[in-house]
PDB file of C-alpha atoms in Angstrom:
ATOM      1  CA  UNK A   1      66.374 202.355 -67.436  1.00  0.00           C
ATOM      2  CA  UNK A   2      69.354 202.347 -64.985  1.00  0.00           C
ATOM      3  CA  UNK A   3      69.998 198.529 -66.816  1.00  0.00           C
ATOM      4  CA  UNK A   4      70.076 200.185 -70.098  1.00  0.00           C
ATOM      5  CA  UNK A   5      72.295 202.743 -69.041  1.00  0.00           C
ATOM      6  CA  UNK A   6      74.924 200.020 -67.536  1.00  0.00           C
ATOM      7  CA  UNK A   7      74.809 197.955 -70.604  1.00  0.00           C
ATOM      8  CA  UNK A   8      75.101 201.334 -72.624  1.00  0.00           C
ATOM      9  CA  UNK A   9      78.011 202.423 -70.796  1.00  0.00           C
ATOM     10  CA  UNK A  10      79.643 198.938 -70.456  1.00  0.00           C
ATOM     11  CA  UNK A  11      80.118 198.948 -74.263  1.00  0.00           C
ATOM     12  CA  UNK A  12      81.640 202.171 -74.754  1.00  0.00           C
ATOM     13  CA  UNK A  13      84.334 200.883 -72.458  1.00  0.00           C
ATOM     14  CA  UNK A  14      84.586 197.735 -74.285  1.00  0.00           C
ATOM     15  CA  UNK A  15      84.824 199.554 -77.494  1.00  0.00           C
ATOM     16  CA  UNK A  16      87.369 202.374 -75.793  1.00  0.00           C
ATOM     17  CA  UNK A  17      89.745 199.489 -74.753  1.00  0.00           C
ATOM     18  CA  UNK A  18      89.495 197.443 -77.704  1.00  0.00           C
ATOM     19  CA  UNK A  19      91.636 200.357 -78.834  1.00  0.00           C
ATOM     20  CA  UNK A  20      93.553 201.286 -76.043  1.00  0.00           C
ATOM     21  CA  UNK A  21      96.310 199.170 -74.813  1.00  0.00           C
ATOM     22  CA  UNK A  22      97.492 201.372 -71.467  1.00  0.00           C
ATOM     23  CA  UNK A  23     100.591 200.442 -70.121  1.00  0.00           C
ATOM     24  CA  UNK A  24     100.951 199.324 -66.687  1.00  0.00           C
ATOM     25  CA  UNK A  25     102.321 202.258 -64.809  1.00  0.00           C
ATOM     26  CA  UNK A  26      99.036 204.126 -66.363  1.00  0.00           C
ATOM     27  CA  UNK A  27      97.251 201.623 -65.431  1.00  0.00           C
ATOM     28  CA  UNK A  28      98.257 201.483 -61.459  1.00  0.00           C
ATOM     29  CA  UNK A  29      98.248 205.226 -61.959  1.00  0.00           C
ATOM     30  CA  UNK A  30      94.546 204.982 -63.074  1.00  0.00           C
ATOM     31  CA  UNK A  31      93.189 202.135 -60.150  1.00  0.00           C
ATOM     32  CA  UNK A  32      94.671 204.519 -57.204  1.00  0.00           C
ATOM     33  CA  UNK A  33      92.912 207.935 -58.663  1.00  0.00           C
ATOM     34  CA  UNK A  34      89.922 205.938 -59.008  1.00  0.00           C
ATOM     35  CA  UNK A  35      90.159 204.436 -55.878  1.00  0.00           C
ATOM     36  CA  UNK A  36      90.698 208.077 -54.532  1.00  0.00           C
ATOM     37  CA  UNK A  37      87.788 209.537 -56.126  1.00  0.00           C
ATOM     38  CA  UNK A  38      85.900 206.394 -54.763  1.00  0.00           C
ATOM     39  CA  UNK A  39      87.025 207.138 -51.290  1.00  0.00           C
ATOM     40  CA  UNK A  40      86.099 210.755 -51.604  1.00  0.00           C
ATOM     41  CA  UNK A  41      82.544 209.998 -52.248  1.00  0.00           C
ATOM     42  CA  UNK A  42      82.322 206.893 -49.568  1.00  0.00           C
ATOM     43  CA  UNK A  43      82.898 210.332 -46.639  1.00  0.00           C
ATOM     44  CA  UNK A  44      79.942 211.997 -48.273  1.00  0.00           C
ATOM     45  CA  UNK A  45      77.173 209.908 -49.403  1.00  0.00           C
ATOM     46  CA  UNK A  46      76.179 206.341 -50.902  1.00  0.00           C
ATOM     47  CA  UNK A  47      76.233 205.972 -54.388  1.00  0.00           C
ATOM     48  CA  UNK A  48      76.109 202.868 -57.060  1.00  0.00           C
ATOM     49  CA  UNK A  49      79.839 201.894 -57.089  1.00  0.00           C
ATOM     50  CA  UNK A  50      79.557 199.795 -60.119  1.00  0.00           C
ATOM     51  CA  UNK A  51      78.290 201.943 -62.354  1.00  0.00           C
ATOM     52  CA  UNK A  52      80.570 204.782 -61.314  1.00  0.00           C
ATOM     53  CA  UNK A  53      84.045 202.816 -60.995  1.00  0.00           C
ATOM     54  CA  UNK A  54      83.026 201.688 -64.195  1.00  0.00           C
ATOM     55  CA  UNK A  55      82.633 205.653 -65.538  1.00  0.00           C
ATOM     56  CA  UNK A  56      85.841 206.336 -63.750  1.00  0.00           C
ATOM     57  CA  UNK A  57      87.690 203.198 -65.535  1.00  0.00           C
ATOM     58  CA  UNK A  58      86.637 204.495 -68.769  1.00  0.00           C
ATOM     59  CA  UNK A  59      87.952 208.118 -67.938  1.00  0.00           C
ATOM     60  CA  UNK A  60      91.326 206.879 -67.022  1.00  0.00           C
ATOM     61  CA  UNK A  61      92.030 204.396 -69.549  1.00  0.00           C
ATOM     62  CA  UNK A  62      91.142 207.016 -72.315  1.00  0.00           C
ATOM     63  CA  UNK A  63      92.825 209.569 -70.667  1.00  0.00           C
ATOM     64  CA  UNK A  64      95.834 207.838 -69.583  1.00  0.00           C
ATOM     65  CA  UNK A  65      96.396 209.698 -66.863  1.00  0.00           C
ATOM     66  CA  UNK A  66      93.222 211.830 -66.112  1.00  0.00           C
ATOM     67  CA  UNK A  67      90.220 211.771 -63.424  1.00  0.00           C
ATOM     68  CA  UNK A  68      86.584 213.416 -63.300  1.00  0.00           C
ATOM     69  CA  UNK A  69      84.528 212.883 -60.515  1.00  0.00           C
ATOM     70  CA  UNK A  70      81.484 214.433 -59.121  1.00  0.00           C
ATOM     71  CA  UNK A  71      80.539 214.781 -55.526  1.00  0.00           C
ATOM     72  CA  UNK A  72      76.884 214.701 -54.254  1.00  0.00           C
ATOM     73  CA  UNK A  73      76.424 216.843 -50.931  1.00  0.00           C
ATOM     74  CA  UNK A  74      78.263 219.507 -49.166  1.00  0.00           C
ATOM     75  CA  UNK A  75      79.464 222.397 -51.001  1.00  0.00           C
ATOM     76  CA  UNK A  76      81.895 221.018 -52.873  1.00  0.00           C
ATOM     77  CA  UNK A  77      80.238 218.520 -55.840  1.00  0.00           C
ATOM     78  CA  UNK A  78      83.205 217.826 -58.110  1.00  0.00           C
ATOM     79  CA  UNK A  79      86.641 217.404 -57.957  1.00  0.00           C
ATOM     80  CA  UNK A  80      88.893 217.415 -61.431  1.00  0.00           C
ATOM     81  CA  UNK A  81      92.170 216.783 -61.818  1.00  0.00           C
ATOM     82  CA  UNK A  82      94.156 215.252 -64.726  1.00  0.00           C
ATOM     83  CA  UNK A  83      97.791 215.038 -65.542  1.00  0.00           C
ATOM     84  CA  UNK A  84      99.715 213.890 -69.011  1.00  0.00           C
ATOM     85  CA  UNK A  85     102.888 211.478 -69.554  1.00  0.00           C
ATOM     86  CA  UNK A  86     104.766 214.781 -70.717  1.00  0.00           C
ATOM     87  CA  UNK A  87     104.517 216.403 -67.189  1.00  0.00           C
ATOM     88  CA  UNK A  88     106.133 213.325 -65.494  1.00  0.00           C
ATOM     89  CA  UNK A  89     109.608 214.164 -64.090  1.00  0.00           C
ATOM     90  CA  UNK A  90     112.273 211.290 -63.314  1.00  0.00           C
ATOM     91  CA  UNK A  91     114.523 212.635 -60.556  1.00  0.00           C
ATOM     92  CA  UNK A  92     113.566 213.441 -56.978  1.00  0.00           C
ATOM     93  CA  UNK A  93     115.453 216.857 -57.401  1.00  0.00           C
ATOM     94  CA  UNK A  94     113.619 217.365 -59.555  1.00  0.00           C
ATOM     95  CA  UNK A  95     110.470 217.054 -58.243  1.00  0.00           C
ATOM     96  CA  UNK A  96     111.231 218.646 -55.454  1.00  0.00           C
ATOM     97  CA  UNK A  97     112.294 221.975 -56.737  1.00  0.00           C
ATOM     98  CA  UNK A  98     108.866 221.247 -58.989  1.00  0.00           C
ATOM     99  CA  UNK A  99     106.708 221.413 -55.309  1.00  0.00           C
ATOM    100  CA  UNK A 100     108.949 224.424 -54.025  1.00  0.00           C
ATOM    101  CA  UNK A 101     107.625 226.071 -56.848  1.00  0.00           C
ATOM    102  CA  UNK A 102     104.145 224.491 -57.168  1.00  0.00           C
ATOM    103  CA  UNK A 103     103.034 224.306 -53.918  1.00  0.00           C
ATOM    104  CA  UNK A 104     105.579 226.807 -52.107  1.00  0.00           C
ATOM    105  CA  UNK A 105     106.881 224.055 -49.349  1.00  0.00           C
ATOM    106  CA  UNK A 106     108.499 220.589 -50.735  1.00  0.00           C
ATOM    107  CA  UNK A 107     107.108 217.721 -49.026  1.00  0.00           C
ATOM    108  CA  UNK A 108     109.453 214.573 -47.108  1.00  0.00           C
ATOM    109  CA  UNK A 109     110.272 212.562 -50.361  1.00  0.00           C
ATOM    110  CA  UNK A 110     112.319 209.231 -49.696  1.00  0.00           C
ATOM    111  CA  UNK A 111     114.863 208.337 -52.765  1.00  0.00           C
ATOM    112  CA  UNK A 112     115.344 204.842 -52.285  1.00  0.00           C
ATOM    113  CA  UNK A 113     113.989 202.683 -49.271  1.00  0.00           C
ATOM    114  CA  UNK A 114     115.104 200.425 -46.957  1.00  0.00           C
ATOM    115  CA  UNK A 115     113.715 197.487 -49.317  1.00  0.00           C
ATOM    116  CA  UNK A 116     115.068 198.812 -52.249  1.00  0.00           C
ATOM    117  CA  UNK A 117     111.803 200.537 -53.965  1.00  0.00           C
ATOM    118  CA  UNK A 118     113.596 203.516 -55.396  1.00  0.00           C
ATOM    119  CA  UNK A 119     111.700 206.717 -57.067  1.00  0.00           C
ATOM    120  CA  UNK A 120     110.720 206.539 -60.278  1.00  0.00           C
ATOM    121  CA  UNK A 121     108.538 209.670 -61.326  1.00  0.00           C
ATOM    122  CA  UNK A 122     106.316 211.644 -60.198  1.00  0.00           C
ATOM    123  CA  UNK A 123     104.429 214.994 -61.080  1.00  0.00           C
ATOM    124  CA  UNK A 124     102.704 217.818 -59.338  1.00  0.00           C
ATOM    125  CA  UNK A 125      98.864 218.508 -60.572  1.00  0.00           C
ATOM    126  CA  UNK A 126      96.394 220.921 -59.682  1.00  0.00           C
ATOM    127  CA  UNK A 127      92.945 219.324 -58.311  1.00  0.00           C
ATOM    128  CA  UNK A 128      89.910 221.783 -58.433  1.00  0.00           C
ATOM    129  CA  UNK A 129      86.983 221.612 -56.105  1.00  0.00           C
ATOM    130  CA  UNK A 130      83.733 222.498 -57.774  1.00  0.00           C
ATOM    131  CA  UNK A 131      80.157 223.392 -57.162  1.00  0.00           C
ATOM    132  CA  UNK A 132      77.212 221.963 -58.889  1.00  0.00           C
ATOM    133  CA  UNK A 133      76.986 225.256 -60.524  1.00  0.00           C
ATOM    134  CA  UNK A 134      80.615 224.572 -61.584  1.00  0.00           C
ATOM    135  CA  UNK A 135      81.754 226.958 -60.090  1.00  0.00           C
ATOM    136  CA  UNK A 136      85.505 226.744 -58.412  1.00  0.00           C
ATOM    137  CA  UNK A 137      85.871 226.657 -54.755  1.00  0.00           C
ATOM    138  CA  UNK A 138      89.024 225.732 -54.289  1.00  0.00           C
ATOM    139  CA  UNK A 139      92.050 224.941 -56.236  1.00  0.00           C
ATOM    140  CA  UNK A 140      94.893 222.815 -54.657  1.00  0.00           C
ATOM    141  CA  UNK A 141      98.290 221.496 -55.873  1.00  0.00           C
ATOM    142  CA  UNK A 142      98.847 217.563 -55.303  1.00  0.00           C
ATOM    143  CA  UNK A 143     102.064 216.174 -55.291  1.00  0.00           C
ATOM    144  CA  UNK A 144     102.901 212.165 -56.899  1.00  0.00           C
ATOM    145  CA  UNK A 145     105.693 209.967 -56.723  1.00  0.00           C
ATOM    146  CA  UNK A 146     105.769 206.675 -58.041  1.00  0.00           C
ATOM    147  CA  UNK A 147     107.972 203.681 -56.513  1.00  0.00           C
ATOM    148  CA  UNK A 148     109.726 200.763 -57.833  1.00  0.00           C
ATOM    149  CA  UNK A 149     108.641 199.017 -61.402  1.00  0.00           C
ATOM    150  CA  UNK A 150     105.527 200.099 -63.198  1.00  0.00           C
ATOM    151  CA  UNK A 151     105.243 202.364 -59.634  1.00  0.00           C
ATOM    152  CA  UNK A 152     104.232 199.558 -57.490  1.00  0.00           C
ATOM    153  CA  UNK A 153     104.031 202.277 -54.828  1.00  0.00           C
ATOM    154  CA  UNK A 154     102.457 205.583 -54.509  1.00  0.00           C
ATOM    155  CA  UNK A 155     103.125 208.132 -52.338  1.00  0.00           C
ATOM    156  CA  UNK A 156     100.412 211.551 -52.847  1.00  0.00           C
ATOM    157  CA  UNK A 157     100.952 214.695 -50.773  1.00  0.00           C
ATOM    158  CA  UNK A 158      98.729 217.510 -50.516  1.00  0.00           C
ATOM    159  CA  UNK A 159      98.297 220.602 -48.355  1.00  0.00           C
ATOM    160  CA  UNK A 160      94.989 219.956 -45.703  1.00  0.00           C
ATOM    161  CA  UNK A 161      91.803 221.024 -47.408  1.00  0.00           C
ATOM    162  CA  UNK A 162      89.271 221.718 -44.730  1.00  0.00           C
ATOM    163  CA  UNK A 163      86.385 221.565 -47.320  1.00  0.00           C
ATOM    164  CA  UNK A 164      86.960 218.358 -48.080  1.00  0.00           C
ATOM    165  CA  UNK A 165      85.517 215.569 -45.469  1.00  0.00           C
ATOM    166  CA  UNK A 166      88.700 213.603 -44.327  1.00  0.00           C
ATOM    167  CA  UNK A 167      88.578 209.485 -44.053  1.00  0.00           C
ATOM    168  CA  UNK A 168      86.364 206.955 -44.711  1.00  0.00           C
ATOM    169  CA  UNK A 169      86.987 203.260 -44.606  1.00  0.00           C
ATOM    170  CA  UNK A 170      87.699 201.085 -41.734  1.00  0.00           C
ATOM    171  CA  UNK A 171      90.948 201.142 -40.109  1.00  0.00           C
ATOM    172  CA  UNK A 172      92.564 198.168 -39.967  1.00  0.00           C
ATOM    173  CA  UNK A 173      96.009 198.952 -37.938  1.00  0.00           C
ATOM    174  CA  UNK A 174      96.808 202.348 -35.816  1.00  0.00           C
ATOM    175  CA  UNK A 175     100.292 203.062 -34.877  1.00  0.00           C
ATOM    176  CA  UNK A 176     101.810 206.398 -33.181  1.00  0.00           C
ATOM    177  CA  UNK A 177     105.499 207.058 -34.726  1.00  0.00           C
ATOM    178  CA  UNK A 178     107.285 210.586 -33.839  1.00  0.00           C
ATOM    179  CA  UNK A 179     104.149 211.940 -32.379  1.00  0.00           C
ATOM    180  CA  UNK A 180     102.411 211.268 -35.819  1.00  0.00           C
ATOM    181  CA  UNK A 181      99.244 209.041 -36.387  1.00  0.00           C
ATOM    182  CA  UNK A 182      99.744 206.406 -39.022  1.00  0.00           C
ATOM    183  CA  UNK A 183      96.426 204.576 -40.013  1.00  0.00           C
ATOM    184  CA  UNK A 184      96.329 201.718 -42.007  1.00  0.00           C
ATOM    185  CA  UNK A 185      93.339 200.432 -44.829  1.00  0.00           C
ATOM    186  CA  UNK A 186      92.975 198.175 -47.060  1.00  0.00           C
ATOM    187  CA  UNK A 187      90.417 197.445 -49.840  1.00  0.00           C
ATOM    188  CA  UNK A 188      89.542 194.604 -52.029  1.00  0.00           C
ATOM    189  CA  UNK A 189      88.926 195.194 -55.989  1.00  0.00           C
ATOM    190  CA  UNK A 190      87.365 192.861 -58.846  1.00  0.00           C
ATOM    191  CA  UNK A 191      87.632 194.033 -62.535  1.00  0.00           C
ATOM    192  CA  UNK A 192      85.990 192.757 -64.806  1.00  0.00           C
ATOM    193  CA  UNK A 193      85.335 192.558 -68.606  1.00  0.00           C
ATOM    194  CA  UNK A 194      82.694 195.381 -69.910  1.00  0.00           C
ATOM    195  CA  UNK A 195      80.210 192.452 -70.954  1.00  0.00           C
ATOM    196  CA  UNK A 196      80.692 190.701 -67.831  1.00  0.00           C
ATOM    197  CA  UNK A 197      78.337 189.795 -64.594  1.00  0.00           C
ATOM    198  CA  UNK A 198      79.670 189.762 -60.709  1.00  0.00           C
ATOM    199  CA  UNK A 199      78.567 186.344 -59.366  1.00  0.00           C
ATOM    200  CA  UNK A 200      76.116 186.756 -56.371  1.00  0.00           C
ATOM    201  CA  UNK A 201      78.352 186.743 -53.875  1.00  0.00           C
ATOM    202  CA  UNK A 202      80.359 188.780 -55.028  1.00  0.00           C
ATOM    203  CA  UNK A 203      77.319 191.169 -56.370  1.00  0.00           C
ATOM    204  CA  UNK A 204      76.530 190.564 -51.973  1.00  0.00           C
ATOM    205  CA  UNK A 205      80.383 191.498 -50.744  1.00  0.00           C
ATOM    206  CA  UNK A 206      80.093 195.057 -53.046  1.00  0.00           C
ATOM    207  CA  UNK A 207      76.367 195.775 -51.096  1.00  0.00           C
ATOM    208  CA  UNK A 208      78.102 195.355 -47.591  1.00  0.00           C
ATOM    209  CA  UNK A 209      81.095 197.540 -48.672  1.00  0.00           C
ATOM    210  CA  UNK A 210      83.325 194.810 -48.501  1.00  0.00           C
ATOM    211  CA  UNK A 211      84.356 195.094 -52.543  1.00  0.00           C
ATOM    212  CA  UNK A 212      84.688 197.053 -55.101  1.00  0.00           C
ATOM    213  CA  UNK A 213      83.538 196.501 -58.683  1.00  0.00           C
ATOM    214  CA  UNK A 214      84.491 197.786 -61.569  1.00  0.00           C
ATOM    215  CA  UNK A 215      84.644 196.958 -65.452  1.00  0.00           C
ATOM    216  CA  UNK A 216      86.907 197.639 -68.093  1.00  0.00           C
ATOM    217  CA  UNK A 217      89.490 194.980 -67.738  1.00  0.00           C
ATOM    218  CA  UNK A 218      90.834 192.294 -70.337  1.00  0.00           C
ATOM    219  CA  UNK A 219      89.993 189.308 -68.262  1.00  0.00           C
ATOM    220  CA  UNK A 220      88.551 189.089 -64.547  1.00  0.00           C
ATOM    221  CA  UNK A 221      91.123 190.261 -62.080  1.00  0.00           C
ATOM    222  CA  UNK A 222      91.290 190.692 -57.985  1.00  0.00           C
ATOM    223  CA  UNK A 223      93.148 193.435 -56.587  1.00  0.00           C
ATOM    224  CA  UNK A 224      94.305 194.393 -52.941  1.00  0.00           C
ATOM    225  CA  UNK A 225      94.636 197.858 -52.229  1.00  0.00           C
ATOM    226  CA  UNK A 226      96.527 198.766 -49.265  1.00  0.00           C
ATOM    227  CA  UNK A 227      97.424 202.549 -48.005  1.00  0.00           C
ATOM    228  CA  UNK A 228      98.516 204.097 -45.071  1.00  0.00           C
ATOM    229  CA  UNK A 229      97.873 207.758 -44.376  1.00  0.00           C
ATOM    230  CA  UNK A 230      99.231 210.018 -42.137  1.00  0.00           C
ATOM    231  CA  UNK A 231      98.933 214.455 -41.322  1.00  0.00           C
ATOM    232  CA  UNK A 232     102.336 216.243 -40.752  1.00  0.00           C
ATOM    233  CA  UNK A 233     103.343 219.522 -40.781  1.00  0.00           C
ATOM    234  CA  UNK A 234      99.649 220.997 -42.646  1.00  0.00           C
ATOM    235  CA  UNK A 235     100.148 217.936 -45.139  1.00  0.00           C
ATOM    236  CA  UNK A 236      98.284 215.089 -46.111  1.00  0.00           C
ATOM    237  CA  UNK A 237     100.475 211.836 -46.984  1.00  0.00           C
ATOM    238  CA  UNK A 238      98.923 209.139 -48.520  1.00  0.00           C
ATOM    239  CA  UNK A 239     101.224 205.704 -49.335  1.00  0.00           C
ATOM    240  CA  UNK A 240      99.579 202.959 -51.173  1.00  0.00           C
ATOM    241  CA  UNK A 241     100.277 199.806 -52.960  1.00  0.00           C
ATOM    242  CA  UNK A 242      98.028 197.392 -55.318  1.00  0.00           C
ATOM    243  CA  UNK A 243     100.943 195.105 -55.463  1.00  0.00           C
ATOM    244  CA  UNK A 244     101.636 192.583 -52.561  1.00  0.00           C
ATOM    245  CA  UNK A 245     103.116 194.907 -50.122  1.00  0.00           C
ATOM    246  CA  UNK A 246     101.161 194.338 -46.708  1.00  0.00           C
ATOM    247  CA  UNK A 247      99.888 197.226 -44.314  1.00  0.00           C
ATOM    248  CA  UNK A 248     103.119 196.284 -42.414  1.00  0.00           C
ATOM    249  CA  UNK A 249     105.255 196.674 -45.480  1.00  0.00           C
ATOM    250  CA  UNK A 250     103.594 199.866 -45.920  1.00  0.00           C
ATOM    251  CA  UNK A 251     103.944 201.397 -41.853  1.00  0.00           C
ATOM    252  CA  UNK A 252     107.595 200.811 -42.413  1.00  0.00           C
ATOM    253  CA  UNK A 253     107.808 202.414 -45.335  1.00  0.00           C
ATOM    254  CA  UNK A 254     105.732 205.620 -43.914  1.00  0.00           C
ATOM    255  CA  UNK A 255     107.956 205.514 -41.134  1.00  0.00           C
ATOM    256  CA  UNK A 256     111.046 206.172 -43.861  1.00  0.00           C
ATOM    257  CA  UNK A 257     109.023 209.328 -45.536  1.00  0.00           C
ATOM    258  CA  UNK A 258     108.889 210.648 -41.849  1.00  0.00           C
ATOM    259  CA  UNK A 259     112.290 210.058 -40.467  1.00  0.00           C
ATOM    260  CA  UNK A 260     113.029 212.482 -43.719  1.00  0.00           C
ATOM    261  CA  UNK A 261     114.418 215.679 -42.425  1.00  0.00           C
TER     262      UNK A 261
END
């Protein structure tokens, strides 16, 4: 049965994307909410990551720019967020006075870094924290800003929710910088076609946690997912990268968001 309902699901992605050509700023968009939402439910329980990254792929490549997830355990079971292309603003100022308003503080925002990633847009959505009654428990605002071309960097910014677990996978690199913890992660990804079939090896890495599957793509395709989080002031940071940027690249750049006064 749970073969059927792969195969079932794998084809409504392949027939969702055979009319869907997302751009690649939704697209980098879409891998770090689903990597998010994939993190979220590694701090509460295990779960079959392939056939859920593959849900989630679906969701955001349909969507655009939206996420549903669901949450086994705890009180919380769900978290929802979503956001459109029409609530994307394209100047820091902007987004800034869109937090003061929004979330009622405006969190360090860097314009341009030292390596010449410079802000490109960004939004402010509202993530709700559900029961399995579907009921709401909590509704948060959670800040984005996207770096460089087609956002090759993401920087997400949220007030501390202590309902929801905090951290999950391995740490790779810990560093101490103005009194504040930076920690360091990184992730490895393999998309693949809707039809396709992870080799055994690879079917072996995703068992020990040491990859993540998911379907949807054009063609097969490996992605590195770095991010470096940090806690300052009552706020969650969160700076990440699918592009080549290394956790180093990434520390430096965290470093920049904090030196922000």
């Amino acid at each position: 049965m749970d073969n059927f309902k792969d195969d079932r699901l794998k084809q409504i992605i392949k027939t969702e994307l055979d009319q869907i050509k997302p751009d690649v700023q939704a697209e980098n968009r879409c891998l770090r909410e689903i990597h998010k939402k994939i993190e979220m439910r590694g701090r509460i329980m295990k779960f079959n990551k392939k056939r859920m990254v593959a849900a989630l792929a679906a969701v955001c490549t349909i969507t655009v720019m939206g996420t549903v997830t669901a949450i086994a355990g705890g009180k919380i079971t769900g978290l929802f967020s979503s956001v459109s292309r029409d609530d994307m603003v394209h100047s820091k100022t902007e987004l800034v006075q869109l937090a003061k308003s929004q979330m009622g503080t405006a969190p360090k925002l860097v314009d341009t870094f030292s390596n010449g990633l410079a802000f490109n847009e960004g939004s402010v959505t509202k993530v709700e924290g559900r029961d399995e009654n579907q009921n709401s428990l909590i509704t948060y605002p959670e800040l984005y800003a996207g770096y460089g071309e087609h956002n090759r960097v993401a920087l997400d910014v949220h007030e501390y929710q202590d309902l929801i677990p905090q951290g999950s996978s391995a740490v790779l690199r810990e560093e101490v910088y103005q009194d504040v913890t930076l920690e360091a992660h990184e992730d490895n990804y393999l998309f693949l076609p809707p039809d396709a079939k992870p080799s055994e090896e690879d079917s072996k890495l995703e068992e020990e946690g040491k990859l993540m599957i998911s379907y949807g793509s054009s063609e097969e395709e490996r992605k590195v997912y770095r991010y470096v989080n940090w806690s300052e002031n009552g706020m969650e940071y969160l700076l990440s990268s699918f592009d080549d940027l290394s956790c180093d690249d990434l520390i430096g750049m965290a470093k920049e968001v904090i030196d922000v006064k």
